[in-house]
Short mmCIF file of C-alpha atoms in Angstrom, two decimals:
data_model
loop_
_atom_site.label_atom_id
_atom_site.label_comp_id
_atom_site.label_asym_id
_atom_site.label_seq_id
_atom_site.Cartn_x
_atom_site.Cartn_y
_atom_site.Cartn_z
CA MET A 30 0.00 0.00 0.00
CA LEU A 31 2.85 2.37 0.83
CA ALA A 32 4.44 1.60 -2.53
CA VAL A 33 1.22 2.68 -4.26
CA LEU A 34 1.18 5.90 -2.25
CA LEU A 35 4.80 6.62 -3.05
CA ALA A 36 4.28 5.94 -6.74
CA ALA A 37 1.14 8.06 -6.86
CA THR A 38 2.81 11.03 -5.21
CA GLN A 39 6.17 10.58 -6.95
CA ILE A 40 8.09 10.49 -3.64
CA ASN A 41 11.10 8.23 -3.34
CA LEU A 42 12.28 6.46 -0.22
CA LEU A 43 15.10 8.96 0.23
CA SER A 44 12.63 11.74 1.01
CA PRO A 45 12.65 13.04 4.58
CA PRO A 46 10.44 11.00 6.93
CA GLU A 47 8.19 14.02 7.53
CA THR A 48 7.26 14.08 3.84
CA LEU A 49 6.42 10.39 3.83
CA HIS A 50 4.42 10.79 7.04
CA ASN A 51 2.39 13.71 5.66
CA VAL A 52 1.58 11.79 2.50
CA ALA A 53 0.65 8.68 4.47
CA VAL A 54 -1.59 10.57 6.90
CA SER A 55 -3.40 12.45 4.18
CA SER A 56 -3.88 9.41 1.95
CA VAL A 57 -4.75 6.60 4.36
CA ASP A 58 -8.06 6.09 6.09
CA SER A 59 -8.41 6.01 9.88
CA THR A 60 -8.91 2.25 9.97
CA SER A 61 -5.50 1.64 8.43
CA LEU A 62 -3.91 4.07 10.88
CA LEU A 63 -5.61 2.34 13.80
CA LEU A 64 -4.44 -1.06 12.54
CA HIS A 65 -0.92 0.28 12.15
CA GLN A 66 -0.89 1.67 15.69
CA THR A 67 -2.30 -1.57 17.10
CA LEU A 68 0.27 -3.73 15.32
CA LYS A 69 3.05 -1.36 16.34
CA LEU A 70 1.96 -1.60 19.99
CA GLN A 71 1.72 -5.40 19.78
CA PHE A 72 5.20 -5.56 18.29
CA GLN A 73 6.60 -3.36 21.08
CA GLN A 74 4.95 -5.49 23.76
CA THR A 75 6.24 -8.69 22.17
CA GLN A 76 9.72 -7.21 21.99
CA GLN A 77 9.56 -6.19 25.68
CA SER A 78 8.38 -9.67 26.64
CA ILE A 79 11.25 -11.29 24.75
CA ASP A 80 13.73 -8.90 26.37
CA LYS A 81 12.39 -9.79 29.84
CA MET A 82 12.60 -13.52 29.11
CA LEU A 83 16.20 -13.10 27.96
CA GLN A 84 17.01 -11.22 31.19
CA VAL A 85 15.45 -13.99 33.29
CA HIS A 86 17.33 -16.63 31.30
CA GLN A 87 20.63 -14.77 31.69
CA SER A 88 20.02 -14.39 35.43
CA LEU A 89 19.32 -18.11 35.71
CA LEU A 90 22.50 -18.97 33.82
CA GLU A 91 24.54 -16.73 36.10
CA SER A 92 23.05 -18.34 39.22
CA ILE A 93 24.00 -21.88 38.19
CA GLU A 94 27.21 -23.09 39.75
CA GLY A 95 30.13 -23.51 37.37
CA ASP A 96 30.68 -27.18 38.16
CA TYR A 97 27.03 -28.14 37.82
CA THR A 98 26.42 -31.50 36.17
CA TYR A 99 23.11 -33.02 35.20
CA THR A 100 21.77 -35.92 37.21
CA THR A 101 21.45 -39.06 35.14
CA LEU A 102 19.15 -42.00 35.73
CA ARG A 103 22.14 -44.09 36.88
CA ASP A 104 23.10 -41.40 39.41
CA THR A 105 19.55 -41.41 40.76
CA GLN A 106 19.44 -45.19 40.98
CA ALA A 107 22.81 -45.29 42.78
CA TYR A 108 21.61 -42.65 45.24
CA ILE A 109 18.46 -44.66 45.98
CA GLN A 110 20.52 -47.84 46.46
CA ARG A 111 22.90 -46.13 48.89
CA HIS A 112 20.02 -44.79 50.98
CA ARG A 113 18.15 -48.09 50.98
CA GLU A 114 21.22 -49.96 52.20
CA SER A 115 21.87 -47.54 55.03
CA LYS A 116 18.29 -47.91 56.38
CA GLU A 117 18.48 -51.70 56.66
#
C-alpha cells in the first residue's frame, strides 16, 4: 500500500520522513492508521516480553554453579541404592 502511495505522489524512499508521514496521513483512512498503531503496539509489547525472558534466562545462567552437572538415571538409581542400604 505504501508503494502505491509513493508511486502516486512521486516520492522516493530517500525523502525526509516528515514528507512520507504527511503523504501517508493524508492518503490513508483512519482504519489503516488504527491497525498500524495496534500492530506497532503489539510488536513493542512482544519485543519487551522477549527482552524480559532473555534477562530472566541470563540471570538463571549466572546463578547456576560452574561445576554443575546433570543428574542421570544411573546417578539417581545409585543414590536410591545407597540410601536403601543404610536404612536396613
